[in-house]
Amino acid sequence: MAALRRFGAVKLVGVVRSATNRSWIHGSAVRAQRPDLFPPAEDAMLPAGSFGSKVAFITGGGTGLGRAMTTTLSQLGAQCVIASRKLDVLQKTAEEISSQTGNKVHAVQCDVRDPQAVSQCIDSMESLTGLPDVIINNAAGNFVCPSERLSANAWRSVTDIVLNGTAFVTLELGKRLIASQKAASFLAITTIYAESGSGFVTPSASAKAGVEALYKSLAAEWGRYGHRFNIIQPGPIRTKGAFSRLDPTGAFEKAMIGRIPTGRLGTPAEIANLAAYVSSGYASWMSGAVIRFDGGEYVSMAGEFNELRRVTPEQWKAMEAMIRNTKGS
């Protein structure tokens, strides 16, 4: 009986696919996406002063998502320290955010790929602000490339920043925080394909998956020291740096939006609000969590039958008639 049921299911799948494939080939109209039903709320969601007297350290804080997260944390009262390789970019960002929020933002140069540079960066931060209460590992590097064209240097250029850089920052800060008996919240920004894998970005997928394993491991081990470790997996959010390397022609953006059920890309302010919540005292019981934040893109791509959303009501009527006429169990 089980075999018959499976055989019947296979026949039904074939009927459905045959009908829908014919419909798509003829280009029938489908229900349009409604991004207006999912407008972004971009004001800071936490109460003013939520990070008063707190110090936040953000890698890759000069641009993109890092800049957005720094801005929100600064608005909420944090004294922020931003770090990356490009000191001129950092200083400009720090001045602009400080002017906007009225809270001091410090710029400290750091190449996260170099453990000695990381140690020196944290020395500088300690002299400026003391050890941080919030650490956000956001520094990243990525580009699209067929895996057969990757050189060893290309592989290292991504994995050294993403995996090694996150590990160097986390371990160096963690050891100092433990020695000082200071609690802290650690947050890593990864990606939805850290979970699934993805072709054409294999160094990034591998490195981000390693970051997630690192953070989940430390959530189990270092909770006894007052340290929390959480992960946010953003879906596609337009930032100048990332999109210039991952979609240089702009050809893929429409396809990306087409597979996101909410019908739009995310915004930097939205991820900044989520990062602020996860890093705050309001989430003090959250540790070891992996939060997918992608407008439904992951589940949309994962479900075998999700493409049936293209089927119109008229096509469903025809398909239902075909299904009812299918013989067998």
mmCIF file of N, CA, C and O in Angstrom, residues 19 57 89 102 105 160 194 204 210 247 258 321:
data_model
loop_
_atom_site.group_PDB
_atom_site.id
_atom_site.type_symbol
_atom_site.label_atom_id
_atom_site.label_comp_id
_atom_site.label_asym_id
_atom_site.label_seq_id
_atom_site.Cartn_x
_atom_site.Cartn_y
_atom_site.Cartn_z
ATOM 1 N N ALA A 19 0.926 20.645 -16.004
ATOM 2 C CA ALA A 19 -0.013 21.751 -16.193
ATOM 3 C C ALA A 19 0.651 23.088 -15.964
ATOM 4 O O ALA A 19 0.475 24.033 -16.730
ATOM 5 N N PHE A 57 31.676 47.720 20.024
ATOM 6 C CA PHE A 57 32.790 47.577 19.078
ATOM 7 C C PHE A 57 32.259 46.894 17.827
ATOM 8 O O PHE A 57 31.709 45.791 17.904
ATOM 9 N N VAL A 89 38.177 56.370 5.791
ATOM 10 C CA VAL A 89 36.742 56.089 5.707
ATOM 11 C C VAL A 89 36.154 56.030 7.116
ATOM 12 O O VAL A 89 35.079 56.586 7.393
ATOM 13 N N GLY A 102 25.199 62.944 18.599
ATOM 14 C CA GLY A 102 25.696 63.609 19.794
ATOM 15 C C GLY A 102 26.503 62.721 20.707
ATOM 16 O O GLY A 102 26.930 63.147 21.793
ATOM 17 N N VAL A 105 31.893 58.668 18.600
ATOM 18 C CA VAL A 105 32.245 57.455 17.877
ATOM 19 C C VAL A 105 33.748 57.504 17.608
ATOM 20 O O VAL A 105 34.253 58.493 17.066
ATOM 21 N N ASP A 160 40.183 34.599 5.155
ATOM 22 C CA ASP A 160 41.002 35.274 6.168
ATOM 23 C C ASP A 160 40.224 36.394 6.855
ATOM 24 O O ASP A 160 40.381 36.627 8.054
ATOM 25 N N ALA A 194 25.013 30.445 4.507
ATOM 26 C CA ALA A 194 25.889 29.745 5.446
ATOM 27 C C ALA A 194 25.259 28.414 5.841
ATOM 28 O O ALA A 194 25.954 27.446 6.155
ATOM 29 N N SER A 204 33.025 32.283 0.700
ATOM 30 C CA SER A 204 32.162 32.977 1.647
ATOM 31 C C SER A 204 31.247 32.001 2.368
ATOM 32 O O SER A 204 31.090 32.068 3.602
ATOM 33 N N GLY A 210 31.639 28.438 9.061
ATOM 34 C CA GLY A 210 32.600 28.302 10.146
ATOM 35 C C GLY A 210 32.357 29.294 11.267
ATOM 36 O O GLY A 210 32.478 28.965 12.450
ATOM 37 N N ASP A 247 26.681 41.796 -7.654
ATOM 38 C CA ASP A 247 25.765 42.040 -8.772
ATOM 39 C C ASP A 247 26.264 43.253 -9.554
ATOM 40 O O ASP A 247 25.593 44.282 -9.619
ATOM 41 N N GLY A 258 12.128 38.842 -7.087
ATOM 42 C CA GLY A 258 11.074 37.940 -7.538
ATOM 43 C C GLY A 258 10.918 36.700 -6.683
ATOM 44 O O GLY A 258 9.840 36.103 -6.647
ATOM 45 N N ALA A 321 -9.377 19.880 -12.152
ATOM 46 C CA ALA A 321 -10.130 18.930 -12.976
ATOM 47 C C ALA A 321 -9.237 17.781 -13.413
ATOM 48 O O ALA A 321 -9.648 16.610 -13.401
#
